[in-house]
PDB file of C-alpha atoms in Angstrom:
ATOM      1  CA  UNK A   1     122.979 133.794 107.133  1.00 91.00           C
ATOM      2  CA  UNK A   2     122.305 137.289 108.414  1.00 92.00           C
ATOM      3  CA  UNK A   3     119.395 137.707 106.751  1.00 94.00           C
ATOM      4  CA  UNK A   4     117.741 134.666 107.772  1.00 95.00           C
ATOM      5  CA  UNK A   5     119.660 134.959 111.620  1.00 95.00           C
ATOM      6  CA  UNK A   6     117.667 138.536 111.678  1.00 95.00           C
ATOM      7  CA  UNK A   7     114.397 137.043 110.083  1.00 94.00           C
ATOM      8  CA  UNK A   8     114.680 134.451 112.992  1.00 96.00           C
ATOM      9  CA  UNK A   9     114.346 136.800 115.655  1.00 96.00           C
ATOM     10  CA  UNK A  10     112.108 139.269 114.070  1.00 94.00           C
ATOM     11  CA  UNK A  11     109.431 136.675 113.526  1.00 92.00           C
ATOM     12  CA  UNK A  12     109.863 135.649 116.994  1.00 94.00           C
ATOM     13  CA  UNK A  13     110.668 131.931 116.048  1.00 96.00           C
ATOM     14  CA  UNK A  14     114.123 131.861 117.758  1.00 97.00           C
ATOM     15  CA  UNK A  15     112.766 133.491 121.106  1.00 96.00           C
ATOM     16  CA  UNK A  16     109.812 130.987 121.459  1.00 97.00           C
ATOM     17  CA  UNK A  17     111.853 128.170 120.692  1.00 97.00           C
ATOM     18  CA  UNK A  18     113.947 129.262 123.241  1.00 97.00           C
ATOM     19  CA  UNK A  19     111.518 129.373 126.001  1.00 97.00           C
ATOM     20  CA  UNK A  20     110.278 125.943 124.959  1.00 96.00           C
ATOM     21  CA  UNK A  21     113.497 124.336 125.512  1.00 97.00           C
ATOM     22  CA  UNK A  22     113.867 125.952 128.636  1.00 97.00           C
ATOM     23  CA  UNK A  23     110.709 125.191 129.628  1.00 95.00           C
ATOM     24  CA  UNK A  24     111.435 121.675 128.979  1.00 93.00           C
ATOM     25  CA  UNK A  25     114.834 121.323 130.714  1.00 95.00           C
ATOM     26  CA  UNK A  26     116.688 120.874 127.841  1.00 94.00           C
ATOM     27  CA  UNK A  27     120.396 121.385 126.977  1.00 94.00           C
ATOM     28  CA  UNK A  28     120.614 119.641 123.490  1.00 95.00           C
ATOM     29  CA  UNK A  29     121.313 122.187 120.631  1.00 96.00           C
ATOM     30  CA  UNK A  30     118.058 121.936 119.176  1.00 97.00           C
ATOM     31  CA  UNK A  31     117.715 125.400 118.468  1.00 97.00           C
ATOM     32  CA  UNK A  32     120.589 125.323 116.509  1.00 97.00           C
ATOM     33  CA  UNK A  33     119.937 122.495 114.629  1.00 97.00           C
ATOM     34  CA  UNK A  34     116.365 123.852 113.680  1.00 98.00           C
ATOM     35  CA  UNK A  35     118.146 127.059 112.423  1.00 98.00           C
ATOM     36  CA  UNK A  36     120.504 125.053 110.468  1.00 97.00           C
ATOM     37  CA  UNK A  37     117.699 123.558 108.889  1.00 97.00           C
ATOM     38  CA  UNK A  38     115.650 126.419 107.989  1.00 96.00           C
ATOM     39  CA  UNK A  39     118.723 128.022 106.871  1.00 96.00           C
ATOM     40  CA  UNK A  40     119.378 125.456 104.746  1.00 96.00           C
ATOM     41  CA  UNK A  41     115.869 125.516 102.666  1.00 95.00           C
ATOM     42  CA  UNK A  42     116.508 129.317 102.361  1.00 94.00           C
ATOM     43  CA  UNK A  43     120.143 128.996 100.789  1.00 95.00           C
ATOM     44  CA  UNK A  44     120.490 125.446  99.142  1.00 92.00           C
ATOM     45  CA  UNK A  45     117.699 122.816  99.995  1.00 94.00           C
ATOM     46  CA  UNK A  46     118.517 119.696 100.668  1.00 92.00           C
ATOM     47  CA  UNK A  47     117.873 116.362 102.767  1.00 95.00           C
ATOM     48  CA  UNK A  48     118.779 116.540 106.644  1.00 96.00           C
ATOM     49  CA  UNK A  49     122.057 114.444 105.633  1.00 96.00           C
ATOM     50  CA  UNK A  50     123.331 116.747 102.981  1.00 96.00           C
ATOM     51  CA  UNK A  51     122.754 119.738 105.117  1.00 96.00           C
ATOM     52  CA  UNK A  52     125.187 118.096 108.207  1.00 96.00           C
ATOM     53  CA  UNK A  53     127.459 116.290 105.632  1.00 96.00           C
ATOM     54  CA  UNK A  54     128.012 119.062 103.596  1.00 95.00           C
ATOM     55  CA  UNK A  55     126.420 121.905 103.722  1.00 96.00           C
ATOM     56  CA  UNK A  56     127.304 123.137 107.699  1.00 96.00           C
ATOM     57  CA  UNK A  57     130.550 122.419 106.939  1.00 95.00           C
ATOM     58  CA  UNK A  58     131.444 123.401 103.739  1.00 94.00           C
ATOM     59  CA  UNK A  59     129.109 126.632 103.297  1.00 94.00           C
ATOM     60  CA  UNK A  60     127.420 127.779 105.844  1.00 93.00           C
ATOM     61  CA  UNK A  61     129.293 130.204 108.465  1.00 93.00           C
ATOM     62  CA  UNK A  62     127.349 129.129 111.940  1.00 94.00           C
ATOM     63  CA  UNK A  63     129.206 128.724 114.528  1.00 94.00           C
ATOM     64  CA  UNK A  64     126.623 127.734 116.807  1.00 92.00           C
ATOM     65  CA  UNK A  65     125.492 124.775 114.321  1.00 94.00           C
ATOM     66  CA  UNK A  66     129.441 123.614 113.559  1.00 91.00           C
ATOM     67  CA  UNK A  67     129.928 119.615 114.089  1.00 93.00           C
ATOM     68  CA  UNK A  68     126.455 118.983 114.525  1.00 96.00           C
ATOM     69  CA  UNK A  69     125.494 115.771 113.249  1.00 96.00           C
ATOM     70  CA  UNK A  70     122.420 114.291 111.392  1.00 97.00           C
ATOM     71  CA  UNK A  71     120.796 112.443 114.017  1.00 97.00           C
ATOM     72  CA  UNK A  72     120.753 115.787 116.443  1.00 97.00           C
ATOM     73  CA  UNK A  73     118.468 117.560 113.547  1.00 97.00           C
ATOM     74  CA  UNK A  74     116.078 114.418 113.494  1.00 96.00           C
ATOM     75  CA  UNK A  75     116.337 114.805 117.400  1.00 96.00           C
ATOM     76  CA  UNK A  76     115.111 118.732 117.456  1.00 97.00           C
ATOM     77  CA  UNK A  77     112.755 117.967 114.956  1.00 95.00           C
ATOM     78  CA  UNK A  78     111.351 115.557 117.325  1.00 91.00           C
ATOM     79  CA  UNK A  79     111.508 118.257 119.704  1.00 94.00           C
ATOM     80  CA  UNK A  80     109.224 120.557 117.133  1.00 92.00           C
ATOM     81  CA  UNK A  81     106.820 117.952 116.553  1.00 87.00           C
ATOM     82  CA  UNK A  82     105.640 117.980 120.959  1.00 89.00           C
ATOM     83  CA  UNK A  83     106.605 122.110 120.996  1.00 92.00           C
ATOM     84  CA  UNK A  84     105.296 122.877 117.123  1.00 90.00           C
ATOM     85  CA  UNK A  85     101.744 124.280 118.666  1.00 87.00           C
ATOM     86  CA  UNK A  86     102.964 126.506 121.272  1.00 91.00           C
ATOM     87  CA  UNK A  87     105.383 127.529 118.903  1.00 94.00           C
ATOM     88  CA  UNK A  88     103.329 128.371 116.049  1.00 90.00           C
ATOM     89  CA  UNK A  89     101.127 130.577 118.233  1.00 88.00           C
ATOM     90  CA  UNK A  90     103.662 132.363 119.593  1.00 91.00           C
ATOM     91  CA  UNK A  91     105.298 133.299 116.039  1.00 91.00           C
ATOM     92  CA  UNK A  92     101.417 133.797 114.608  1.00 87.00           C
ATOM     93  CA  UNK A  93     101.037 136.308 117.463  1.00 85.00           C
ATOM     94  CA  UNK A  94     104.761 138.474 116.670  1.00 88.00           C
ATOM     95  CA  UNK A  95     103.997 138.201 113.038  1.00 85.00           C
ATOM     96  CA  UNK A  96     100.757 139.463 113.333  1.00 81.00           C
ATOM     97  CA  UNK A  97     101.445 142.515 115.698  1.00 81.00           C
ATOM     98  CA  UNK A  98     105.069 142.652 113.688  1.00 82.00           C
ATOM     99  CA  UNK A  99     102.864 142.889 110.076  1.00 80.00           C
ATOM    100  CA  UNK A 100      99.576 144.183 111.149  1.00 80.00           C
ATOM    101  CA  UNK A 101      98.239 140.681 109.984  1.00 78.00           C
ATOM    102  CA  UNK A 102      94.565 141.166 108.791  1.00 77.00           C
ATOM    103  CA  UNK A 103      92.680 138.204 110.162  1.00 76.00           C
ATOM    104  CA  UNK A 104      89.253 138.928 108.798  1.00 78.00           C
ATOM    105  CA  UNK A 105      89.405 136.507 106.131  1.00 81.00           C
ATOM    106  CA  UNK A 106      90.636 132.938 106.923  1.00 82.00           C
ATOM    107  CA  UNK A 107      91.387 130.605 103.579  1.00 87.00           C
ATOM    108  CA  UNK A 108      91.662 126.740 104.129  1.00 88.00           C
ATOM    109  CA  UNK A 109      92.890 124.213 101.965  1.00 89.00           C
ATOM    110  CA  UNK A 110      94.461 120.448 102.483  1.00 91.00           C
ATOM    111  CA  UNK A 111      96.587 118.340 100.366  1.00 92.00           C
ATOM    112  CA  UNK A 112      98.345 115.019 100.644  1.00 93.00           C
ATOM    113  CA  UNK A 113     101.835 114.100 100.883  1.00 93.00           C
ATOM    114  CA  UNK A 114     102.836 110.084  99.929  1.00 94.00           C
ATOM    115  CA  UNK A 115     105.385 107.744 101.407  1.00 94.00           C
ATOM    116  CA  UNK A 116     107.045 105.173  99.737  1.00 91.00           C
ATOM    117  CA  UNK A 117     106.441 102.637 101.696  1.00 91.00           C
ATOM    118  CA  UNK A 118     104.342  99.483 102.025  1.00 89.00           C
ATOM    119  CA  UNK A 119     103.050  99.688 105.297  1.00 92.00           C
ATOM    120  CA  UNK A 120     100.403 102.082 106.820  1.00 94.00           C
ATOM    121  CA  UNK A 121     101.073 103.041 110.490  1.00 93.00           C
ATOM    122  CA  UNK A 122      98.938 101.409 112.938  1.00 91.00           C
ATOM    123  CA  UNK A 123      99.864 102.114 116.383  1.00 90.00           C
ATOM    124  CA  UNK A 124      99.951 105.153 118.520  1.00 89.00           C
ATOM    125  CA  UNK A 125     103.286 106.729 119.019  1.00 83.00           C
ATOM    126  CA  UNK A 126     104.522 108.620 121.888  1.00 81.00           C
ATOM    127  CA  UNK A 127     106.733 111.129 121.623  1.00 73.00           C
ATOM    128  CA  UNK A 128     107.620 113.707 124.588  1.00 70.00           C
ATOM    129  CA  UNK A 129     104.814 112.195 127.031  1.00 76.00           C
ATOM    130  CA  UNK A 130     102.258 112.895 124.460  1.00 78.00           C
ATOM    131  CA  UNK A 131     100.269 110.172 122.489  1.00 83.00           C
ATOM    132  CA  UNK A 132     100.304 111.042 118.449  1.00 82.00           C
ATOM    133  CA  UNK A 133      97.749 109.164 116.124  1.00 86.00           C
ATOM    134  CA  UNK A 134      99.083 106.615 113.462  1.00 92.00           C
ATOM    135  CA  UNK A 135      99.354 109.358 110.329  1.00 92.00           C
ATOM    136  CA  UNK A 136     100.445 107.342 107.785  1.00 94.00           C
ATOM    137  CA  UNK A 137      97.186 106.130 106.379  1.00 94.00           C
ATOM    138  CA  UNK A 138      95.686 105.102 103.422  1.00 93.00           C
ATOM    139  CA  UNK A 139      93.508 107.366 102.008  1.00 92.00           C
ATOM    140  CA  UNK A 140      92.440 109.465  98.637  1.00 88.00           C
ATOM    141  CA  UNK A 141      95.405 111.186  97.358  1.00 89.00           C
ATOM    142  CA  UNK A 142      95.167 113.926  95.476  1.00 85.00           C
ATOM    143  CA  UNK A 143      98.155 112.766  93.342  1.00 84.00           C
ATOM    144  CA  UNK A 144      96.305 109.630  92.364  1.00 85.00           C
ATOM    145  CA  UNK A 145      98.750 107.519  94.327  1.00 83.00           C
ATOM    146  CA  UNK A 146      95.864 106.113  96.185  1.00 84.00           C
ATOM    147  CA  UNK A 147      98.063 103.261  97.145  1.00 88.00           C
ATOM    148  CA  UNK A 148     101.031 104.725  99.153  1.00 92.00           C
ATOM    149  CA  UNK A 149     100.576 105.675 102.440  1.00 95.00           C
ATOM    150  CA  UNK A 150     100.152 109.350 102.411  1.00 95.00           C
ATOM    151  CA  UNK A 151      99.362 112.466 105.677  1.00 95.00           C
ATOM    152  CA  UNK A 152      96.700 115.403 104.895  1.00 93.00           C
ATOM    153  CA  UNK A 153      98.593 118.625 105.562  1.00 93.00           C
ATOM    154  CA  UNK A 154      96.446 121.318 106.134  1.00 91.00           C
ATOM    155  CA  UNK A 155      97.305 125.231 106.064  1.00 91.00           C
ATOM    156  CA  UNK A 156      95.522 128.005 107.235  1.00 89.00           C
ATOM    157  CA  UNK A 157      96.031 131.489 105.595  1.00 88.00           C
ATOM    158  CA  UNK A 158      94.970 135.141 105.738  1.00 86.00           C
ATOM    159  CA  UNK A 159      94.101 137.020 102.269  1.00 85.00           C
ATOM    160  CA  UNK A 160      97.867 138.410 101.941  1.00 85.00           C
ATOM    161  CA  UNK A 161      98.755 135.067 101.850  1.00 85.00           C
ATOM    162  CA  UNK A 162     100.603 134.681 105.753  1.00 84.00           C
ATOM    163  CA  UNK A 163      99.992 131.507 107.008  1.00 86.00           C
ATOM    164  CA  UNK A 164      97.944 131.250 110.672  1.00 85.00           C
ATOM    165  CA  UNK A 165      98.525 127.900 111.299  1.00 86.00           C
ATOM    166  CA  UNK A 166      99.342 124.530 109.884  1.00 89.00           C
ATOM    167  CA  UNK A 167      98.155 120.821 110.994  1.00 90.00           C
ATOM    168  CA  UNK A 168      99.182 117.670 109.921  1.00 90.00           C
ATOM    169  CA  UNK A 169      96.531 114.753 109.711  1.00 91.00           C
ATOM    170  CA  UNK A 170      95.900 111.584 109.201  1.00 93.00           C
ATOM    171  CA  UNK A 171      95.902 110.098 105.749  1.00 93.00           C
ATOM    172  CA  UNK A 172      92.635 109.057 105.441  1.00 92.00           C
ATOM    173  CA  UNK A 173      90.967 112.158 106.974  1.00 89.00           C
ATOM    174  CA  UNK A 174      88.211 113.485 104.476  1.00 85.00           C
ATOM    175  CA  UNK A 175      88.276 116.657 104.053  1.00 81.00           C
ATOM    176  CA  UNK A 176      84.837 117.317 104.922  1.00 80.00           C
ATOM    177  CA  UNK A 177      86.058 115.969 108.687  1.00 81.00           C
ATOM    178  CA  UNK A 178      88.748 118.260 109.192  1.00 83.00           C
ATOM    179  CA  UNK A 179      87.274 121.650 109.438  1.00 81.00           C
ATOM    180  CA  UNK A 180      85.128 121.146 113.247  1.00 77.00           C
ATOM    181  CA  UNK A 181      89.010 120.416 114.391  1.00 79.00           C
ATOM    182  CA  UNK A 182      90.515 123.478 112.719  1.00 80.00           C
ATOM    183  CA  UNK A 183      87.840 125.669 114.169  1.00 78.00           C
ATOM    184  CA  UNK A 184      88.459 124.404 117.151  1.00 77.00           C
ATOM    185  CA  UNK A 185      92.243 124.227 117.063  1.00 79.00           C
ATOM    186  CA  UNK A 186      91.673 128.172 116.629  1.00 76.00           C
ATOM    187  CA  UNK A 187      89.717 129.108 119.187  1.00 71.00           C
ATOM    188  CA  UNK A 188      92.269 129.577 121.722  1.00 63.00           C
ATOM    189  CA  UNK A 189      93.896 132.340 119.162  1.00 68.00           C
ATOM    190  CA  UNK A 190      91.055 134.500 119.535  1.00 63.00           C
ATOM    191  CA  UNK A 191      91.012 136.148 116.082  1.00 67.00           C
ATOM    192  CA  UNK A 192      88.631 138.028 116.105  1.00 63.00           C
ATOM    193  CA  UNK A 193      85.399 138.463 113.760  1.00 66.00           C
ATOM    194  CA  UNK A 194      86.230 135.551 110.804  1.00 72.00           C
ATOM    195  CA  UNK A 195      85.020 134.517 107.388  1.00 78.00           C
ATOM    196  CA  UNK A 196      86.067 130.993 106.780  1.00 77.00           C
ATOM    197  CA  UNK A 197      86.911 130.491 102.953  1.00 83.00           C
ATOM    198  CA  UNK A 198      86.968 126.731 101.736  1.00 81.00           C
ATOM    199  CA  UNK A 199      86.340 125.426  98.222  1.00 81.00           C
ATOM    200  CA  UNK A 200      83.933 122.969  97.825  1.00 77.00           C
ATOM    201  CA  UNK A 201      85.724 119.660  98.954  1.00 74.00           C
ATOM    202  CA  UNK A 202      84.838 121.823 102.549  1.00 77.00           C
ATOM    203  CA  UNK A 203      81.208 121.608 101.852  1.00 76.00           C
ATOM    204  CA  UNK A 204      78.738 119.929 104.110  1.00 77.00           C
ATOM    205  CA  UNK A 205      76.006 120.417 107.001  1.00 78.00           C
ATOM    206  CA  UNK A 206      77.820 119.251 109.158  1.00 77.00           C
ATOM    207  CA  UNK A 207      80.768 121.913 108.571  1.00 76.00           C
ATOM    208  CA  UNK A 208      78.201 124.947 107.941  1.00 76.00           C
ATOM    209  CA  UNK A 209      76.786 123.766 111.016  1.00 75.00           C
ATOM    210  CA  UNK A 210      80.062 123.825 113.124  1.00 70.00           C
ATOM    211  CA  UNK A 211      81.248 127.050 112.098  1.00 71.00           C
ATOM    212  CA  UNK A 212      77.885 128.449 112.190  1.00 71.00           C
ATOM    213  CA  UNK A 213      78.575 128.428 116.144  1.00 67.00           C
ATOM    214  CA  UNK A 214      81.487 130.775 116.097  1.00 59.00           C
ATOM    215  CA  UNK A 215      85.034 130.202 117.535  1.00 51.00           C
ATOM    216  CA  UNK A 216      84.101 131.645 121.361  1.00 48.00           C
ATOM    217  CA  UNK A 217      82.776 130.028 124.352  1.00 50.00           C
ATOM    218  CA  UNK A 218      79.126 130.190 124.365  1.00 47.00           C
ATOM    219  CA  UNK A 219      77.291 133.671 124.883  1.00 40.00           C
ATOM    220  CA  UNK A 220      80.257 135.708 123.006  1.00 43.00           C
ATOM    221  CA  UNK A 221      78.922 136.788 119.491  1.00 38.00           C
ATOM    222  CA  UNK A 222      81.025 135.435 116.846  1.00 45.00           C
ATOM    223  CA  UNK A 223      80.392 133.756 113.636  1.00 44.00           C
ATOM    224  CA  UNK A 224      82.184 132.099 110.574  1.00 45.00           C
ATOM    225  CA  UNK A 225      80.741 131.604 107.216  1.00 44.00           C
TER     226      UNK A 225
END
């Protein structure tokens, strides 16, 4: 728990969860419950239930986390999902400064996670005042289960292998569609001069096209390849 208390801060994830919540107005243990559940995965992964049934308190020492029940982590995950962009910049930015994070080469890839369940979401879904797409979706799965609905994650990596950023899509986004949005996702990040490394599911003109125009505003040289 020390190890992964210290990693916490190091990495910048409890401070900028921190400021989100305060930002927010919040006074719901959320940041505790998202440490209990990353501290979980670390130690002895399990489902959300296991880790508030048995594993806070049986074997984990956190005081801050003790009595917390299962529906408060599905509450600060719902938290994550309206805070997870401002977060994840703010931890890309300490890691990067924290590692000396060589940006130069970006690697892209997607894959497909299934649900079992019958129905595809249809509807939008609001959650924290913002509108989220229906991401449960039919859609090629790279599993072959073609007939569950399924959500495209997508991760974003540097050459060490130190994730940038990750998205999470809807099912039935090609692949070929995704990579205008990435681009665009990270333009605010300012990275810097970038190669963009995709295999070939990545290929089109319309994607060599769209990263042919850089990731800054008009008139500032920068291009991806």
């Amino acid at each position: 728990m020390l190890a992964a208390r210290g990693l916490w801060e190091d990495l910048g994830i409890g401070p900028a969860i921190r400021r989100c919540i305060a930002e927010a107005g919040l006074t719901a243990p959320h940041e505790a419950a998202l440490f209990a559940m990353a501290a979980n995965r670390l130690d002895t992964p399990g489902s959300k239930l296991a880790c508030a049934a048995r594993w806070l308190p049986d074997v984990a020492f956190l005081p801050d986390a003790a009595g917390l029940a299962v529906d408060q982590l599905y509450r600060a995950l719902d938290f994550l999902a309206v805070w997870s962009d401002r977060i994840e910049h703010e931890v890309f930015l300490q890691a990067a400064d924290l590692f000396r994070i060589d940006v130069d080469l970006i690697f892209y890839d997607t894959t497909t996670a299934y649900f079992e369940t019958d129905e595809a979401d249809e509807q939008l879904e609001e959650w924290g005042g913002r509108l989220f797409a229906p991401l449960r979706r039919r859609g090629h799965n790279k599993e072959g289960r073609d007939n569950q609905p399924q959500v495209i994650i997508a991760l974003a990596g540097t050459r060490d292998g130190m994730p940038v950023r990750s998205w999470v899509l809807p099912g039935d986004t090609a692949d070929v569609a995704t990579v205008a949005r990435i681009k665009d996702d990270l333009r605010a990040w300012r990275l810097g001069c970038c190669v963009f490394v995709g295999d070939a599911g990545m290929y089109s003109a319309e994607n060599m096209a769209a990263l042919s125009r850089g990731l800054l505003p008009d008139g500032q040289a920068q291009s991806w390849l």
